[in-house]
């Protein structure tokens, strides 16, 4: 039978959004691959009572496994290990051997960075980080903080709590050791697979999809279907056990029948679709961006292996840069304005020519909050993609913040690339 | 007296990380500015039982206010309004006037996008979105989904629940109406301010800071101090009521005394510091990026008003682009390799010259996962910034994923810019 788990993300910096949490989703996905379904991720600040409440809540939902992240640093506001130990009925004490190992890491770190090493001032912090609940398994530090696997004290019931550090690199580096620890390995034995499939559409409203799902309702047993609309893209994610594979196949048939012309992927995301189309046809691409300032090039280059298709891009913020680096004629800017279909086309052509790429992309727009006019308000964006034998253009009026306008412009450029390369639903 | 609140973020797409939650932190910050302290953000998938458990948990912590986000769409997995209504003892029914207004919005949306409008197929979804718990206040839709303010049913105790949609633009557009709603306005009357101040250091270990805080412990009453170390930057965030201002001033003195040479800001973040230094001195900047593929230009252009200092940048992914667009001599690449201090310097010089900027930045490195060699393993990054009268270079060996290496390289480039422009702790 599949099992469930809960996740606690600690840290006032996460709660207040100064740091975006990458750990909760990462852990939820890793657990899902193991057949473990996460029902709740609770984000708490650095108050011990709040953490205790969160642990009690998750234990109360009956999950056999809770994973915590963060709160393992040397400062007094980092309290996770101590609170989890107390919650599980296992008082903490300093592990002298561990203390020695952490001290060595801290010394090495400071020396590496050329920072003034003052072992005395760091000793108390190291000692704090070396405190281990009685009977807990220690996961060796990847940075300075050890992880812990803390089962309930003998005679108590409740979840096994895995305590991991907050820095994503440290957490991920410790994950396999956490899974191998006795109490966790025992939980995961014989858990069946939990499959996940994704269908992506462009040009169908969530309300239309809802009608399709209602009509197919009696054939969807065993499927957990969630839909999400963002920036015009409708994503349908379905989770199911191996027994429900036929039901999923039936769902896919129903979706294809009703919405086949808007489906652009039954798996890979937009970025993978575009990258696959470029590499599959052996084409190269170059970008010329004004309002998005390099974000499209940044997104294209985010994929490992992107050097196979991405030659580069120019963020041409100043008009002089559009002229000097991308050969946009001064007269075109003067006549139509920097934010115009004509300049978007000239940018795409310029990128293609200057980089010697097969495909060029041009983006120009008013990201705001300033710079809008009655004629070209904030959110006006012109896009153009040009390939060996086709050219596509779009004019957009986007709503939202500067960040939203920039992000959506980049997504629309990716859809234009997709349409140019593969056809499918028009961007 | 200050009050507390809880937040529930719904949506399997958030729980699994397919969508990063922007709403929880945004709401936490807005509430903090109003003097309302958020203790827990609970992320739940689209299961009604999980949402009910989360509401019960937060109600159990005694908070007078809970804000939910998401789950207001037309599909069957969007259940927030119905579940909250039931939780508050207020059964839902269709609001016919609201249904009419939502239907009009949906029609307009489909027409605008040129999508096939089939009013019949969307009617059930519209009807679902128009269901309102008895006695709840409706917040007019910004997109298609209305928000709700749902107090406990008469005679019941518990928090007021504010129900907001998931798309950030819709949520933010509805926020002032939510605050103005009677039950929320009543809660917020006479809540005192909750101040927040931030000190940022570069070159101090968290363990050293911990020692300073321990030594000053008896003078820190009334301050809630949290520290966060990431990518070498140590951030100290302090929250306090107006009464504790003198205690905060004392903390700032203590930090300055012990760590003054590593403090680079007592407020604005790194990006604001760099932008302020550039605009303050009337300098312009241009970038030349290899492994970071435009992310530095994207980051510099993220700020409103960045066109005052950013001329642009080149993402020179291919070596041919480094030569053609940035004048990096072919011989330098041949002799030292594309990832070298010499090429970083040539990139910085090329960006400066080609854009006619006062300051140029060059980044080249091996972001991985492939492309590493024994000599230049994955994570090897060379940076250079060059200004009118100075030049700074750094060679890094970064650990972590492709994303981590790219992000850290960009952050280090920002610190190099800061150092070049302002001095302060060396990057």
PDB file of C-alpha atoms in Angstrom, chain B residues 69-200:
ATOM      1  CA  UNK B  69      -4.846  31.016  -1.668  1.00  0.00           C
ATOM      2  CA  UNK B  70      -5.783  28.945  -4.692  1.00  0.00           C
ATOM      3  CA  UNK B  71      -8.344  26.267  -5.426  1.00  0.00           C
ATOM      4  CA  UNK B  72     -10.986  28.631  -6.846  1.00  0.00           C
ATOM      5  CA  UNK B  73     -10.895  27.461 -10.469  1.00  0.00           C
ATOM      6  CA  UNK B  74     -13.724  25.841 -12.410  1.00  0.00           C
ATOM      7  CA  UNK B  75     -12.374  22.275 -12.296  1.00  0.00           C
ATOM      8  CA  UNK B  76     -13.509  19.654  -9.800  1.00  0.00           C
ATOM      9  CA  UNK B  77     -10.124  19.593  -8.022  1.00  0.00           C
ATOM     10  CA  UNK B  78     -10.595  23.235  -6.967  1.00  0.00           C
ATOM     11  CA  UNK B  79     -12.429  22.940  -3.682  1.00  0.00           C
ATOM     12  CA  UNK B  80     -11.356  25.732  -1.392  1.00  0.00           C
ATOM     13  CA  UNK B  81     -14.569  27.789  -1.265  1.00  0.00           C
ATOM     14  CA  UNK B  82     -16.733  24.750  -0.557  1.00  0.00           C
ATOM     15  CA  UNK B  83     -14.396  23.326   2.097  1.00  0.00           C
ATOM     16  CA  UNK B  84     -13.932  26.668   3.876  1.00  0.00           C
ATOM     17  CA  UNK B  85     -17.694  27.242   3.871  1.00  0.00           C
ATOM     18  CA  UNK B  86     -18.301  23.831   5.436  1.00  0.00           C
ATOM     19  CA  UNK B  87     -15.480  24.382   7.951  1.00  0.00           C
ATOM     20  CA  UNK B  88     -17.034  27.665   9.062  1.00  0.00           C
ATOM     21  CA  UNK B  89     -20.523  26.124   9.272  1.00  0.00           C
ATOM     22  CA  UNK B  90     -21.770  28.084   6.270  1.00  0.00           C
ATOM     23  CA  UNK B  91     -23.203  25.897   3.465  1.00  0.00           C
ATOM     24  CA  UNK B  92     -22.583  27.173  -0.084  1.00  0.00           C
ATOM     25  CA  UNK B  93     -25.097  28.008  -2.774  1.00  0.00           C
ATOM     26  CA  UNK B  94     -24.903  29.595  -6.222  1.00  0.00           C
ATOM     27  CA  UNK B  95     -25.056  33.391  -6.268  1.00  0.00           C
ATOM     28  CA  UNK B  96     -26.976  33.990  -9.510  1.00  0.00           C
ATOM     29  CA  UNK B  97     -25.802  37.574  -9.976  1.00  0.00           C
ATOM     30  CA  UNK B  98     -22.190  36.544  -9.463  1.00  0.00           C
ATOM     31  CA  UNK B  99     -22.646  33.648 -11.904  1.00  0.00           C
ATOM     32  CA  UNK B 100     -23.778  36.102 -14.554  1.00  0.00           C
ATOM     33  CA  UNK B 101     -20.763  38.350 -13.973  1.00  0.00           C
ATOM     34  CA  UNK B 102     -18.276  35.461 -14.136  1.00  0.00           C
ATOM     35  CA  UNK B 103     -19.871  34.108 -17.329  1.00  0.00           C
ATOM     36  CA  UNK B 104     -19.392  37.508 -18.952  1.00  0.00           C
ATOM     37  CA  UNK B 105     -15.703  37.537 -17.984  1.00  0.00           C
ATOM     38  CA  UNK B 106     -15.134  34.015 -19.355  1.00  0.00           C
ATOM     39  CA  UNK B 107     -16.758  34.931 -22.662  1.00  0.00           C
ATOM     40  CA  UNK B 108     -14.634  38.044 -22.957  1.00  0.00           C
ATOM     41  CA  UNK B 109     -11.454  36.100 -22.148  1.00  0.00           C
ATOM     42  CA  UNK B 110     -12.118  33.481 -24.804  1.00  0.00           C
ATOM     43  CA  UNK B 111     -12.979  36.055 -27.420  1.00  0.00           C
ATOM     44  CA  UNK B 112      -9.810  38.013 -26.590  1.00  0.00           C
ATOM     45  CA  UNK B 113      -7.621  34.959 -27.071  1.00  0.00           C
ATOM     46  CA  UNK B 114      -9.479  33.915 -30.196  1.00  0.00           C
ATOM     47  CA  UNK B 115     -10.294  30.569 -28.631  1.00  0.00           C
ATOM     48  CA  UNK B 116     -13.404  28.694 -29.679  1.00  0.00           C
ATOM     49  CA  UNK B 117     -16.136  29.905 -27.367  1.00  0.00           C
ATOM     50  CA  UNK B 118     -18.627  27.234 -26.409  1.00  0.00           C
ATOM     51  CA  UNK B 119     -20.676  28.732 -23.591  1.00  0.00           C
ATOM     52  CA  UNK B 120     -22.340  25.396 -22.841  1.00  0.00           C
ATOM     53  CA  UNK B 121     -19.070  23.655 -22.036  1.00  0.00           C
ATOM     54  CA  UNK B 122     -18.014  26.386 -19.637  1.00  0.00           C
ATOM     55  CA  UNK B 123     -21.354  26.899 -17.871  1.00  0.00           C
ATOM     56  CA  UNK B 124     -20.842  24.202 -15.227  1.00  0.00           C
ATOM     57  CA  UNK B 125     -17.432  25.621 -14.324  1.00  0.00           C
ATOM     58  CA  UNK B 126     -18.814  29.150 -14.069  1.00  0.00           C
ATOM     59  CA  UNK B 127     -21.649  27.912 -11.883  1.00  0.00           C
ATOM     60  CA  UNK B 128     -19.120  26.202  -9.597  1.00  0.00           C
ATOM     61  CA  UNK B 129     -17.067  29.403  -9.283  1.00  0.00           C
ATOM     62  CA  UNK B 130     -20.201  31.318  -8.320  1.00  0.00           C
ATOM     63  CA  UNK B 131     -20.950  29.188  -5.257  1.00  0.00           C
ATOM     64  CA  UNK B 132     -20.728  31.316  -2.099  1.00  0.00           C
ATOM     65  CA  UNK B 133     -20.959  30.219   1.557  1.00  0.00           C
ATOM     66  CA  UNK B 134     -24.049  31.674   3.232  1.00  0.00           C
ATOM     67  CA  UNK B 135     -23.213  35.021   4.831  1.00  0.00           C
ATOM     68  CA  UNK B 136     -19.759  35.322   3.297  1.00  0.00           C
ATOM     69  CA  UNK B 137     -18.645  38.586   1.703  1.00  0.00           C
ATOM     70  CA  UNK B 138     -17.726  38.313  -1.977  1.00  0.00           C
ATOM     71  CA  UNK B 139     -14.565  39.987  -3.268  1.00  0.00           C
ATOM     72  CA  UNK B 140     -15.118  40.884  -6.923  1.00  0.00           C
ATOM     73  CA  UNK B 141     -13.118  38.734  -9.390  1.00  0.00           C
ATOM     74  CA  UNK B 142      -9.967  40.194 -10.910  1.00  0.00           C
ATOM     75  CA  UNK B 143      -9.700  37.167 -13.204  1.00  0.00           C
ATOM     76  CA  UNK B 144     -12.649  34.775 -13.208  1.00  0.00           C
ATOM     77  CA  UNK B 145     -12.574  33.666  -9.570  1.00  0.00           C
ATOM     78  CA  UNK B 146     -14.200  35.718  -6.805  1.00  0.00           C
ATOM     79  CA  UNK B 147     -12.554  35.887  -3.375  1.00  0.00           C
ATOM     80  CA  UNK B 148     -14.431  35.424  -0.131  1.00  0.00           C
ATOM     81  CA  UNK B 149     -14.350  36.626   3.457  1.00  0.00           C
ATOM     82  CA  UNK B 150     -15.891  33.889   5.590  1.00  0.00           C
ATOM     83  CA  UNK B 151     -16.378  34.485   9.340  1.00  0.00           C
ATOM     84  CA  UNK B 152     -17.385  31.561  11.552  1.00  0.00           C
ATOM     85  CA  UNK B 153     -21.148  30.902  11.515  1.00  0.00           C
ATOM     86  CA  UNK B 154     -23.111  32.782  14.170  1.00  0.00           C
ATOM     87  CA  UNK B 155     -22.524  31.274  17.569  1.00  0.00           C
ATOM     88  CA  UNK B 156     -19.279  29.588  16.510  1.00  0.00           C
ATOM     89  CA  UNK B 157     -15.787  30.672  17.488  1.00  0.00           C
ATOM     90  CA  UNK B 158     -12.666  30.497  15.355  1.00  0.00           C
ATOM     91  CA  UNK B 159     -10.746  32.566  12.826  1.00  0.00           C
ATOM     92  CA  UNK B 160     -12.093  34.700  10.021  1.00  0.00           C
ATOM     93  CA  UNK B 161     -11.026  32.956   6.799  1.00  0.00           C
ATOM     94  CA  UNK B 162     -10.133  35.072   3.768  1.00  0.00           C
ATOM     95  CA  UNK B 163     -10.260  33.027   0.560  1.00  0.00           C
ATOM     96  CA  UNK B 164      -8.157  34.360  -2.315  1.00  0.00           C
ATOM     97  CA  UNK B 165      -7.376  33.015  -5.810  1.00  0.00           C
ATOM     98  CA  UNK B 166      -4.016  31.452  -6.697  1.00  0.00           C
ATOM     99  CA  UNK B 167      -2.802  33.563  -9.644  1.00  0.00           C
ATOM    100  CA  UNK B 168      -0.647  36.229  -7.967  1.00  0.00           C
ATOM    101  CA  UNK B 169      -2.028  39.073 -10.071  1.00  0.00           C
ATOM    102  CA  UNK B 170      -5.593  38.197  -9.104  1.00  0.00           C
ATOM    103  CA  UNK B 171      -4.711  37.762  -5.449  1.00  0.00           C
ATOM    104  CA  UNK B 172      -2.862  41.067  -5.219  1.00  0.00           C
ATOM    105  CA  UNK B 173      -5.607  42.868  -7.078  1.00  0.00           C
ATOM    106  CA  UNK B 174      -8.099  41.701  -4.478  1.00  0.00           C
ATOM    107  CA  UNK B 175      -6.041  42.362  -1.360  1.00  0.00           C
ATOM    108  CA  UNK B 176      -7.228  45.869  -0.525  1.00  0.00           C
ATOM    109  CA  UNK B 177     -10.863  44.759  -0.844  1.00  0.00           C
ATOM    110  CA  UNK B 178     -10.114  41.876   1.527  1.00  0.00           C
ATOM    111  CA  UNK B 179      -8.625  44.269   4.104  1.00  0.00           C
ATOM    112  CA  UNK B 180     -11.616  46.578   3.804  1.00  0.00           C
ATOM    113  CA  UNK B 181     -14.137  43.802   4.432  1.00  0.00           C
ATOM    114  CA  UNK B 182     -15.866  44.274   7.798  1.00  0.00           C
ATOM    115  CA  UNK B 183     -14.627  41.224   9.716  1.00  0.00           C
ATOM    116  CA  UNK B 184     -11.010  41.767   8.584  1.00  0.00           C
ATOM    117  CA  UNK B 185     -11.028  45.523   9.185  1.00  0.00           C
ATOM    118  CA  UNK B 186     -12.338  44.912  12.697  1.00  0.00           C
ATOM    119  CA  UNK B 187      -9.445  42.552  13.479  1.00  0.00           C
ATOM    120  CA  UNK B 188      -6.814  44.987  12.233  1.00  0.00           C
ATOM    121  CA  UNK B 189      -7.996  48.002  14.222  1.00  0.00           C
ATOM    122  CA  UNK B 190      -5.423  49.195  16.757  1.00  0.00           C
ATOM    123  CA  UNK B 191      -2.798  46.574  15.900  1.00  0.00           C
ATOM    124  CA  UNK B 192       0.601  48.175  16.576  1.00  0.00           C
ATOM    125  CA  UNK B 193       3.331  48.319  13.964  1.00  0.00           C
ATOM    126  CA  UNK B 194       5.819  45.455  13.630  1.00  0.00           C
ATOM    127  CA  UNK B 195       9.159  46.826  12.467  1.00  0.00           C
ATOM    128  CA  UNK B 196      11.708  44.886  10.473  1.00  0.00           C
ATOM    129  CA  UNK B 197      15.342  45.742   9.868  1.00  0.00           C
ATOM    130  CA  UNK B 198      18.038  43.866   7.970  1.00  0.00           C
ATOM    131  CA  UNK B 199      21.821  43.855   8.242  1.00  0.00           C
ATOM    132  CA  UNK B 200      23.834  42.170   5.470  1.00  0.00           C
TER     133      UNK B 200
END
